[in-house]
Amino acid sequence: EAALMVSTPSPSRPPVILTQDELKKVAAYKAVEFVESGMILGLGTGSTAKHAVERIGELLKQGILKNIIGIPTSKMTHEQALSLGIPLSDLDTHPVVDLAIDGADEVDPYMNLVKGRGGSLLREKMIEGACKKFIVIVDESKLVKHLGGSGLAMPVEIVPFCWKFTAQKLKLLFKDAGCVAMLRTFSETGEPFVTDNGNYIIDLYFKKDIGDLKAASDAILRLTGVVEHGMFLGMATTLIVAGELGVTMKNK
Ligand code: 5RP
């Protein structure tokens, strides 16, 4: 993992070197400072969100936080939160969520996100869409100028039925951007990755800018066979970035 500097070196103060995982933890802990007793909390998924969930569990155990109810965004987070003794519920019982804390794969200057490289985008979007406040926590490696421009995957969750047909439709939708559409599989077995909802993920890769994000989002969602995509447009209310020069926070 890349080691990044979090303070300016000086003769009296040696530089503190944090790994990428430690930076994720710094961002996560900062976000948990916004959690208050009695909140209904959306619990994110991934290696950054995991630190936030752990911290919430710790503060509950210490009695610093009380009466928290967590709404997990994946089976994995459900398991983690259970093991930490965080009381859990769902959107059926608690349709309004006070605050969600989650990571992201890409964040653009307008706080639009790509999520779902961990495969949990559907539940994340449902829960984070039901939140009054959504804090996104990242290390600075996630910051991009344009979504989809990092050369990394833009995930789309689709139904398994005739997945090749849907993948081809997705590819054609973005043919001007030189789109490649790949079924997400396990490298060891070649078996498709199956989401918590029993669906497949098509990872889209672009050679060029995809242009207007809202238009791209609408076009993807119009395809029958698509369940949801990993662009989270205008959903984040706060961004916390941990990087070389410390932690920065930005509100919508
Ligand atoms: C999972 C997600 C994650 O939030 C995203 O992939 C970031 O993960 P990490 O914190 O491990 O980098 O969207 O579906």
PDB file of C-alpha atoms and ligand atoms in Angstrom:
ATOM      1  CA  GLU A   1       0.000   0.000   0.000  1.00  0.00           C
ATOM      2  CA  ALA A   2       1.188   3.516  -0.750  1.00  0.00           C
ATOM      3  CA  ALA A   3       2.605   5.350   2.225  1.00  0.00           C
ATOM      4  CA  LEU A   4       1.625   9.013   2.315  1.00  0.00           C
ATOM      5  CA  MET A   5       2.914  11.866   4.383  1.00  0.00           C
ATOM      6  CA  VAL A   6       0.395  13.612   6.639  1.00  0.00           C
ATOM      7  CA  SER A   7       2.534  16.410   8.000  1.00  0.00           C
ATOM      8  CA  THR A   8       5.192  18.662   6.593  1.00  0.00           C
ATOM      9  CA  PRO A   9       8.635  17.403   7.604  1.00  0.00           C
ATOM     10  CA  SER A  10      10.633  19.693   9.860  1.00  0.00           C
ATOM     11  CA  PRO A  11      13.872  19.167  11.816  1.00  0.00           C
ATOM     12  CA  SER A  12      11.980  19.155  15.125  1.00  0.00           C
ATOM     13  CA  ARG A  13       8.965  17.190  13.935  1.00  0.00           C
ATOM     14  CA  PRO A  14       9.678  14.095  11.869  1.00  0.00           C
ATOM     15  CA  PRO A  15       7.083  13.304   9.166  1.00  0.00           C
ATOM     16  CA  VAL A  16       4.267  10.970  10.137  1.00  0.00           C
ATOM     17  CA  ILE A  17       3.835   8.363   7.446  1.00  0.00           C
ATOM     18  CA  LEU A  18       0.423   6.787   7.204  1.00  0.00           C
ATOM     19  CA  THR A  19      -0.505   3.885   4.973  1.00  0.00           C
ATOM     20  CA  GLN A  20      -3.528   4.159   2.703  1.00  0.00           C
ATOM     21  CA  ASP A  21      -5.514   2.052   5.168  1.00  0.00           C
ATOM     22  CA  GLU A  22      -4.582   4.369   8.023  1.00  0.00           C
ATOM     23  CA  LEU A  23      -5.757   7.345   5.948  1.00  0.00           C
ATOM     24  CA  LYS A  24      -9.075   5.560   5.394  1.00  0.00           C
ATOM     25  CA  LYS A  25      -9.325   5.125   9.152  1.00  0.00           C
ATOM     26  CA  VAL A  26      -8.594   8.823   9.770  1.00  0.00           C
ATOM     27  CA  ALA A  27     -11.435   9.815   7.394  1.00  0.00           C
ATOM     28  CA  ALA A  28     -13.781   7.243   8.956  1.00  0.00           C
ATOM     29  CA  TYR A  29     -13.122   8.344  12.537  1.00  0.00           C
ATOM     30  CA  LYS A  30     -13.658  11.985  11.556  1.00  0.00           C
ATOM     31  CA  ALA A  31     -17.065  11.086  10.090  1.00  0.00           C
ATOM     32  CA  VAL A  32     -18.106   9.210  13.227  1.00  0.00           C
ATOM     33  CA  GLU A  33     -17.681  12.469  15.173  1.00  0.00           C
ATOM     34  CA  PHE A  34     -20.962  13.495  13.503  1.00  0.00           C
ATOM     35  CA  VAL A  35     -22.865  10.520  14.911  1.00  0.00           C
ATOM     36  CA  GLU A  36     -25.204  11.364  17.789  1.00  0.00           C
ATOM     37  CA  SER A  37     -27.031   9.109  20.227  1.00  0.00           C
ATOM     38  CA  GLY A  38     -30.479   8.053  19.052  1.00  0.00           C
ATOM     39  CA  MET A  39     -29.600   8.222  15.338  1.00  0.00           C
ATOM     40  CA  ILE A  40     -30.720   5.796  12.650  1.00  0.00           C
ATOM     41  CA  LEU A  41     -27.478   5.191  10.779  1.00  0.00           C
ATOM     42  CA  GLY A  42     -26.754   3.903   7.280  1.00  0.00           C
ATOM     43  CA  LEU A  43     -23.691   1.673   7.619  1.00  0.00           C
ATOM     44  CA  GLY A  44     -21.522   1.624   4.491  1.00  0.00           C
ATOM     45  CA  THR A  45     -19.539  -1.161   2.883  1.00  0.00           C
ATOM     46  CA  GLY A  46     -15.866  -1.517   2.018  1.00  0.00           C
ATOM     47  CA  SER A  47     -12.440  -1.137   3.560  1.00  0.00           C
ATOM     48  CA  THR A  48     -13.024   2.530   4.514  1.00  0.00           C
ATOM     49  CA  ALA A  49     -16.578   2.179   5.849  1.00  0.00           C
ATOM     50  CA  LYS A  50     -15.473  -0.850   7.874  1.00  0.00           C
ATOM     51  CA  HIS A  51     -13.404   1.485  10.092  1.00  0.00           C
ATOM     52  CA  ALA A  52     -16.437   3.703  10.704  1.00  0.00           C
ATOM     53  CA  VAL A  53     -18.607   0.722  11.662  1.00  0.00           C
ATOM     54  CA  GLU A  54     -15.880  -0.527  13.996  1.00  0.00           C
ATOM     55  CA  ARG A  55     -15.636   2.906  15.651  1.00  0.00           C
ATOM     56  CA  ILE A  56     -19.421   3.139  16.093  1.00  0.00           C
ATOM     57  CA  GLY A  57     -19.374  -0.308  17.757  1.00  0.00           C
ATOM     58  CA  GLU A  58     -16.560   0.820  20.045  1.00  0.00           C
ATOM     59  CA  LEU A  59     -18.355   4.036  21.097  1.00  0.00           C
ATOM     60  CA  LEU A  60     -21.552   2.080  21.755  1.00  0.00           C
ATOM     61  CA  LYS A  61     -19.663  -0.406  23.914  1.00  0.00           C
ATOM     62  CA  GLN A  62     -18.073   2.455  25.858  1.00  0.00           C
ATOM     63  CA  GLY A  63     -21.515   3.990  26.417  1.00  0.00           C
ATOM     64  CA  ILE A  64     -20.446   7.211  24.654  1.00  0.00           C
ATOM     65  CA  LEU A  65     -23.106   6.577  21.995  1.00  0.00           C
ATOM     66  CA  LYS A  66     -26.521   5.237  22.989  1.00  0.00           C
ATOM     67  CA  ASN A  67     -29.637   4.013  21.167  1.00  0.00           C
ATOM     68  CA  ILE A  68     -28.068   3.756  17.729  1.00  0.00           C
ATOM     69  CA  ILE A  69     -29.864   1.709  15.091  1.00  0.00           C
ATOM     70  CA  GLY A  70     -27.781   0.643  12.099  1.00  0.00           C
ATOM     71  CA  ILE A  71     -29.078  -0.069   8.606  1.00  0.00           C
ATOM     72  CA  PRO A  72     -26.356  -2.116   6.871  1.00  0.00           C
ATOM     73  CA  THR A  73     -25.728  -1.636   3.139  1.00  0.00           C
ATOM     74  CA  SER A  74     -24.533  -5.224   2.555  1.00  0.00           C
ATOM     75  CA  LYS A  75     -24.525  -8.693   4.051  1.00  0.00           C
ATOM     76  CA  MET A  76     -20.855  -8.191   4.895  1.00  0.00           C
ATOM     77  CA  THR A  77     -21.558  -5.017   6.888  1.00  0.00           C
ATOM     78  CA  HIS A  78     -24.551  -6.734   8.482  1.00  0.00           C
ATOM     79  CA  GLU A  79     -22.197  -9.453   9.781  1.00  0.00           C
ATOM     80  CA  GLN A  80     -19.618  -6.936  10.987  1.00  0.00           C
ATOM     81  CA  ALA A  81     -22.225  -4.792  12.787  1.00  0.00           C
ATOM     82  CA  LEU A  82     -23.801  -7.885  14.396  1.00  0.00           C
ATOM     83  CA  SER A  83     -20.403  -8.995  15.688  1.00  0.00           C
ATOM     84  CA  LEU A  84     -19.931  -5.546  17.243  1.00  0.00           C
ATOM     85  CA  GLY A  85     -23.342  -5.617  18.933  1.00  0.00           C
ATOM     86  CA  ILE A  86     -24.794  -2.724  16.914  1.00  0.00           C
ATOM     87  CA  PRO A  87     -28.622  -3.005  16.905  1.00  0.00           C
ATOM     88  CA  LEU A  88     -29.812  -3.394  13.300  1.00  0.00           C
ATOM     89  CA  SER A  89     -32.913  -2.654  11.296  1.00  0.00           C
ATOM     90  CA  ASP A  90     -33.923  -2.034   7.671  1.00  0.00           C
ATOM     91  CA  LEU A  91     -35.641   0.532   5.456  1.00  0.00           C
ATOM     92  CA  ASP A  92     -39.009  -1.227   5.776  1.00  0.00           C
ATOM     93  CA  THR A  93     -39.011  -0.448   9.506  1.00  0.00           C
ATOM     94  CA  HIS A  94     -37.012   2.811   9.345  1.00  0.00           C
ATOM     95  CA  PRO A  95     -37.662   4.480   5.972  1.00  0.00           C
ATOM     96  CA  VAL A  96     -35.936   7.703   7.051  1.00  0.00           C
ATOM     97  CA  VAL A  97     -32.253   7.451   7.938  1.00  0.00           C
ATOM     98  CA  ASP A  98     -30.533  10.270   9.849  1.00  0.00           C
ATOM     99  CA  LEU A  99     -27.005   9.804   8.579  1.00  0.00           C
ATOM    100  CA  ALA A 100     -25.067   7.393   6.363  1.00  0.00           C
ATOM    101  CA  ILE A 101     -21.295   7.032   6.269  1.00  0.00           C
ATOM    102  CA  ASP A 102     -19.740   5.231   3.321  1.00  0.00           C
ATOM    103  CA  GLY A 103     -16.671   5.102   1.093  1.00  0.00           C
ATOM    104  CA  ALA A 104     -16.502   5.637  -2.663  1.00  0.00           C
ATOM    105  CA  ASP A 105     -14.372   4.525  -5.588  1.00  0.00           C
ATOM    106  CA  GLU A 106     -14.265   7.913  -7.318  1.00  0.00           C
ATOM    107  CA  VAL A 107     -15.286  11.409  -6.223  1.00  0.00           C
ATOM    108  CA  ASP A 108     -15.469  14.311  -8.693  1.00  0.00           C
ATOM    109  CA  PRO A 109     -15.189  18.024  -7.783  1.00  0.00           C
ATOM    110  CA  TYR A 110     -19.007  18.238  -7.466  1.00  0.00           C
ATOM    111  CA  MET A 111     -19.113  15.341  -4.987  1.00  0.00           C
ATOM    112  CA  ASN A 112     -20.628  12.986  -7.544  1.00  0.00           C
ATOM    113  CA  LEU A 113     -19.459   9.443  -6.874  1.00  0.00           C
ATOM    114  CA  VAL A 114     -18.720   6.117  -8.463  1.00  0.00           C
ATOM    115  CA  LYS A 115     -19.497   3.310  -6.036  1.00  0.00           C
ATOM    116  CA  GLY A 116     -19.895  -0.421  -6.244  1.00  0.00           C
ATOM    117  CA  ARG A 117     -16.460  -1.771  -6.969  1.00  0.00           C
ATOM    118  CA  GLY A 118     -17.195  -3.767  -3.816  1.00  0.00           C
ATOM    119  CA  GLY A 119     -20.472  -4.862  -5.412  1.00  0.00           C
ATOM    120  CA  SER A 120     -22.920  -3.325  -2.921  1.00  0.00           C
ATOM    121  CA  LEU A 121     -24.156  -0.404  -4.984  1.00  0.00           C
ATOM    122  CA  LEU A 122     -27.876  -1.244  -4.997  1.00  0.00           C
ATOM    123  CA  ARG A 123     -28.366  -1.449  -1.238  1.00  0.00           C
ATOM    124  CA  GLU A 124     -26.009   1.490  -0.794  1.00  0.00           C
ATOM    125  CA  LYS A 125     -28.032   3.623  -3.192  1.00  0.00           C
ATOM    126  CA  MET A 126     -31.350   2.661  -1.583  1.00  0.00           C
ATOM    127  CA  ILE A 127     -30.151   3.414   1.946  1.00  0.00           C
ATOM    128  CA  GLU A 128     -28.061   6.482   1.126  1.00  0.00           C
ATOM    129  CA  GLY A 129     -30.932   7.832  -0.952  1.00  0.00           C
ATOM    130  CA  ALA A 130     -33.132   7.635   2.167  1.00  0.00           C
ATOM    131  CA  CYS A 131     -30.672   9.625   4.322  1.00  0.00           C
ATOM    132  CA  LYS A 132     -30.998  13.163   5.582  1.00  0.00           C
ATOM    133  CA  LYS A 133     -27.194  13.384   5.562  1.00  0.00           C
ATOM    134  CA  PHE A 134     -24.658  11.276   3.644  1.00  0.00           C
ATOM    135  CA  ILE A 135     -20.986  11.591   4.583  1.00  0.00           C
ATOM    136  CA  VAL A 136     -18.540  10.157   2.063  1.00  0.00           C
ATOM    137  CA  ILE A 137     -15.156   9.105   3.427  1.00  0.00           C
ATOM    138  CA  VAL A 138     -12.136   8.603   1.183  1.00  0.00           C
ATOM    139  CA  ASP A 139      -8.382   8.804   1.048  1.00  0.00           C
ATOM    140  CA  GLU A 140      -7.185  11.282  -1.558  1.00  0.00           C
ATOM    141  CA  SER A 141      -6.456   8.577  -4.158  1.00  0.00           C
ATOM    142  CA  LYS A 142     -10.220   8.519  -4.889  1.00  0.00           C
ATOM    143  CA  LEU A 143     -10.403  12.119  -6.136  1.00  0.00           C
ATOM    144  CA  VAL A 144     -10.888  12.424  -9.919  1.00  0.00           C
ATOM    145  CA  LYS A 145     -11.650  15.221 -12.393  1.00  0.00           C
ATOM    146  CA  HIS A 146     -14.371  13.273 -14.248  1.00  0.00           C
ATOM    147  CA  LEU A 147     -16.239  10.145 -13.184  1.00  0.00           C
ATOM    148  CA  GLY A 148     -15.317   7.154 -15.306  1.00  0.00           C
ATOM    149  CA  GLY A 149     -12.111   8.851 -16.373  1.00  0.00           C
ATOM    150  CA  SER A 150      -9.779   6.969 -14.040  1.00  0.00           C
ATOM    151  CA  GLY A 151      -9.620   3.937 -16.326  1.00  0.00           C
ATOM    152  CA  LEU A 152     -11.210   1.888 -13.544  1.00  0.00           C
ATOM    153  CA  ALA A 153     -14.585   0.189 -13.522  1.00  0.00           C
ATOM    154  CA  MET A 154     -17.992   1.881 -13.549  1.00  0.00           C
ATOM    155  CA  PRO A 155     -20.190  -0.915 -12.134  1.00  0.00           C
ATOM    156  CA  VAL A 156     -23.718  -1.676 -13.309  1.00  0.00           C
ATOM    157  CA  GLU A 157     -25.880  -4.260 -11.525  1.00  0.00           C
ATOM    158  CA  ILE A 158     -27.968  -6.303 -13.968  1.00  0.00           C
ATOM    159  CA  VAL A 159     -30.255  -9.325 -13.800  1.00  0.00           C
ATOM    160  CA  PRO A 160     -28.433 -12.572 -14.664  1.00  0.00           C
ATOM    161  CA  PHE A 161     -31.008 -13.476 -17.360  1.00  0.00           C
ATOM    162  CA  CYS A 162     -29.328 -13.074 -20.785  1.00  0.00           C
ATOM    163  CA  TRP A 163     -26.555 -10.978 -19.258  1.00  0.00           C
ATOM    164  CA  LYS A 164     -24.570 -10.933 -22.516  1.00  0.00           C
ATOM    165  CA  PHE A 165     -27.484  -9.208 -24.234  1.00  0.00           C
ATOM    166  CA  THR A 166     -27.594  -6.499 -21.543  1.00  0.00           C
ATOM    167  CA  ALA A 167     -23.785  -6.136 -21.545  1.00  0.00           C
ATOM    168  CA  GLN A 168     -23.870  -5.579 -25.306  1.00  0.00           C
ATOM    169  CA  LYS A 169     -26.603  -2.936 -24.954  1.00  0.00           C
ATOM    170  CA  LEU A 170     -24.509  -1.134 -22.322  1.00  0.00           C
ATOM    171  CA  LYS A 171     -21.446  -1.225 -24.544  1.00  0.00           C
ATOM    172  CA  LEU A 172     -23.404   0.186 -27.492  1.00  0.00           C
ATOM    173  CA  LEU A 173     -24.811   2.958 -25.332  1.00  0.00           C
ATOM    174  CA  PHE A 174     -21.284   4.304 -24.828  1.00  0.00           C
ATOM    175  CA  LYS A 175     -19.687   3.296 -28.125  1.00  0.00           C
ATOM    176  CA  ASP A 176     -18.486   6.870 -28.729  1.00  0.00           C
ATOM    177  CA  ALA A 177     -16.582   6.707 -25.438  1.00  0.00           C
ATOM    178  CA  GLY A 178     -14.865   3.452 -26.505  1.00  0.00           C
ATOM    179  CA  CYS A 179     -16.705   1.470 -23.845  1.00  0.00           C
ATOM    180  CA  VAL A 180     -15.694  -2.064 -22.894  1.00  0.00           C
ATOM    181  CA  ALA A 181     -18.275  -4.029 -20.851  1.00  0.00           C
ATOM    182  CA  MET A 182     -16.995  -6.923 -18.732  1.00  0.00           C
ATOM    183  CA  LEU A 183     -18.892  -9.369 -16.566  1.00  0.00           C
ATOM    184  CA  ARG A 184     -17.364  -9.283 -13.072  1.00  0.00           C
ATOM    185  CA  THR A 185     -16.001 -12.734 -12.248  1.00  0.00           C
ATOM    186  CA  PHE A 186     -13.829 -14.368  -9.606  1.00  0.00           C
ATOM    187  CA  SER A 187     -10.324 -14.612 -11.024  1.00  0.00           C
ATOM    188  CA  GLU A 188      -9.681 -18.030  -9.405  1.00  0.00           C
ATOM    189  CA  THR A 189     -12.767 -19.806 -10.734  1.00  0.00           C
ATOM    190  CA  GLY A 190     -14.063 -17.608 -13.562  1.00  0.00           C
ATOM    191  CA  GLU A 191     -17.491 -17.824 -11.897  1.00  0.00           C
ATOM    192  CA  PRO A 192     -19.639 -14.673 -12.023  1.00  0.00           C
ATOM    193  CA  PHE A 193     -19.626 -12.454  -8.951  1.00  0.00           C
ATOM    194  CA  VAL A 194     -23.167 -12.522  -7.535  1.00  0.00           C
ATOM    195  CA  THR A 195     -24.426  -9.501  -5.573  1.00  0.00           C
ATOM    196  CA  ASP A 196     -26.323  -9.669  -2.263  1.00  0.00           C
ATOM    197  CA  ASN A 197     -29.463  -9.365  -4.400  1.00  0.00           C
ATOM    198  CA  GLY A 198     -28.647 -12.354  -6.614  1.00  0.00           C
ATOM    199  CA  ASN A 199     -27.624 -10.208  -9.591  1.00  0.00           C
ATOM    200  CA  TYR A 200     -24.519  -9.839 -11.762  1.00  0.00           C
ATOM    201  CA  ILE A 201     -22.225  -6.836 -12.167  1.00  0.00           C
ATOM    202  CA  ILE A 202     -21.092  -5.501 -15.536  1.00  0.00           C
ATOM    203  CA  ASP A 203     -18.009  -3.311 -15.188  1.00  0.00           C
ATOM    204  CA  LEU A 204     -17.840  -0.577 -17.814  1.00  0.00           C
ATOM    205  CA  TYR A 205     -14.464   0.849 -18.861  1.00  0.00           C
ATOM    206  CA  PHE A 206     -14.230   4.003 -20.958  1.00  0.00           C
ATOM    207  CA  LYS A 207     -11.466   5.198 -23.259  1.00  0.00           C
ATOM    208  CA  LYS A 208     -12.970   8.692 -23.441  1.00  0.00           C
ATOM    209  CA  ASP A 209     -15.052  11.027 -21.287  1.00  0.00           C
ATOM    210  CA  ILE A 210     -18.688   9.860 -21.090  1.00  0.00           C
ATOM    211  CA  GLY A 211     -19.954  13.454 -21.122  1.00  0.00           C
ATOM    212  CA  ASP A 212     -23.124  14.468 -19.316  1.00  0.00           C
ATOM    213  CA  LEU A 213     -23.444  12.237 -16.261  1.00  0.00           C
ATOM    214  CA  LYS A 214     -27.187  12.678 -15.772  1.00  0.00           C
ATOM    215  CA  ALA A 215     -27.798  11.727 -19.412  1.00  0.00           C
ATOM    216  CA  ALA A 216     -25.529   8.682 -19.004  1.00  0.00           C
ATOM    217  CA  SER A 217     -27.344   7.698 -15.810  1.00  0.00           C
ATOM    218  CA  ASP A 218     -30.784   8.019 -17.421  1.00  0.00           C
ATOM    219  CA  ALA A 219     -29.705   6.048 -20.492  1.00  0.00           C
ATOM    220  CA  ILE A 220     -28.343   3.166 -18.394  1.00  0.00           C
ATOM    221  CA  LEU A 221     -31.473   3.035 -16.232  1.00  0.00           C
ATOM    222  CA  ARG A 222     -33.714   2.949 -19.331  1.00  0.00           C
ATOM    223  CA  LEU A 223     -32.235  -0.403 -20.373  1.00  0.00           C
ATOM    224  CA  THR A 224     -34.441  -3.306 -19.395  1.00  0.00           C
ATOM    225  CA  GLY A 225     -32.284  -5.813 -17.545  1.00  0.00           C
ATOM    226  CA  VAL A 226     -30.387  -3.112 -15.667  1.00  0.00           C
ATOM    227  CA  VAL A 227     -31.145  -2.950 -11.958  1.00  0.00           C
ATOM    228  CA  GLU A 228     -28.960   0.029 -10.921  1.00  0.00           C
ATOM    229  CA  HIS A 229     -25.625   1.648 -11.651  1.00  0.00           C
ATOM    230  CA  GLY A 230     -22.781   2.924  -9.487  1.00  0.00           C
ATOM    231  CA  MET A 231     -22.999   6.639 -10.300  1.00  0.00           C
ATOM    232  CA  PHE A 232     -24.252   8.459  -7.187  1.00  0.00           C
ATOM    233  CA  LEU A 233     -25.092  11.915  -8.523  1.00  0.00           C
ATOM    234  CA  GLY A 234     -25.843  14.744  -6.102  1.00  0.00           C
ATOM    235  CA  MET A 235     -26.342  12.346  -3.182  1.00  0.00           C
ATOM    236  CA  ALA A 236     -23.362  13.116  -0.942  1.00  0.00           C
ATOM    237  CA  THR A 237     -23.901  15.972   1.492  1.00  0.00           C
ATOM    238  CA  THR A 238     -20.420  15.963   3.062  1.00  0.00           C
ATOM    239  CA  LEU A 239     -17.051  14.773   1.814  1.00  0.00           C
ATOM    240  CA  ILE A 240     -14.194  13.905   4.157  1.00  0.00           C
ATOM    241  CA  VAL A 241     -10.824  13.333   2.493  1.00  0.00           C
ATOM    242  CA  ALA A 242      -7.754  12.101   4.342  1.00  0.00           C
ATOM    243  CA  GLY A 243      -4.474  12.807   2.593  1.00  0.00           C
ATOM    244  CA  GLU A 244      -0.915  13.917   2.698  1.00  0.00           C
ATOM    245  CA  LEU A 245      -1.710  17.292   4.249  1.00  0.00           C
ATOM    246  CA  GLY A 246      -4.306  16.120   6.751  1.00  0.00           C
ATOM    247  CA  VAL A 247      -8.089  15.862   6.674  1.00  0.00           C
ATOM    248  CA  THR A 248     -10.306  18.153   4.626  1.00  0.00           C
ATOM    249  CA  MET A 249     -14.056  18.427   4.801  1.00  0.00           C
ATOM    250  CA  LYS A 250     -16.462  19.848   2.251  1.00  0.00           C
ATOM    251  CA  ASN A 251     -20.233  20.321   2.498  1.00  0.00           C
ATOM    252  CA  LYS A 252     -22.708  20.467  -0.362  1.00  0.00           C
TER     253      LYS A 252
HETATM  254  C1  5RP B   1     -18.883  -0.936  -2.246  1.00  0.00           C
HETATM  255  C2  5RP B   1     -18.529   0.494  -2.381  1.00  0.00           C
HETATM  256  C3  5RP B   1     -17.392   1.010  -1.580  1.00  0.00           C
HETATM  257  O1  5RP B   1     -17.809   2.083  -0.803  1.00  0.00           O
HETATM  258  C4  5RP B   1     -16.319   1.437  -2.507  1.00  0.00           C
HETATM  259  O2  5RP B   1     -16.001   0.353  -3.334  1.00  0.00           O
HETATM  260  C5  5RP B   1     -15.083   1.920  -1.762  1.00  0.00           C
HETATM  261  O3  5RP B   1     -14.477   0.848  -1.125  1.00  0.00           O
HETATM  262  P1  5RP B   1     -13.150   0.990  -0.292  1.00  0.00           P
HETATM  263  O4  5RP B   1     -13.479   1.846   0.885  1.00  0.00           O
HETATM  264  O5  5RP B   1     -12.791  -0.424   0.089  1.00  0.00           O
HETATM  265  O6  5RP B   1     -12.108   1.608  -1.173  1.00  0.00           O
HETATM  266  O7  5RP B   1     -19.126   1.247  -3.104  1.00  0.00           O
HETATM  267  O8  5RP B   1     -19.917  -1.276  -3.112  1.00  0.00           O
END
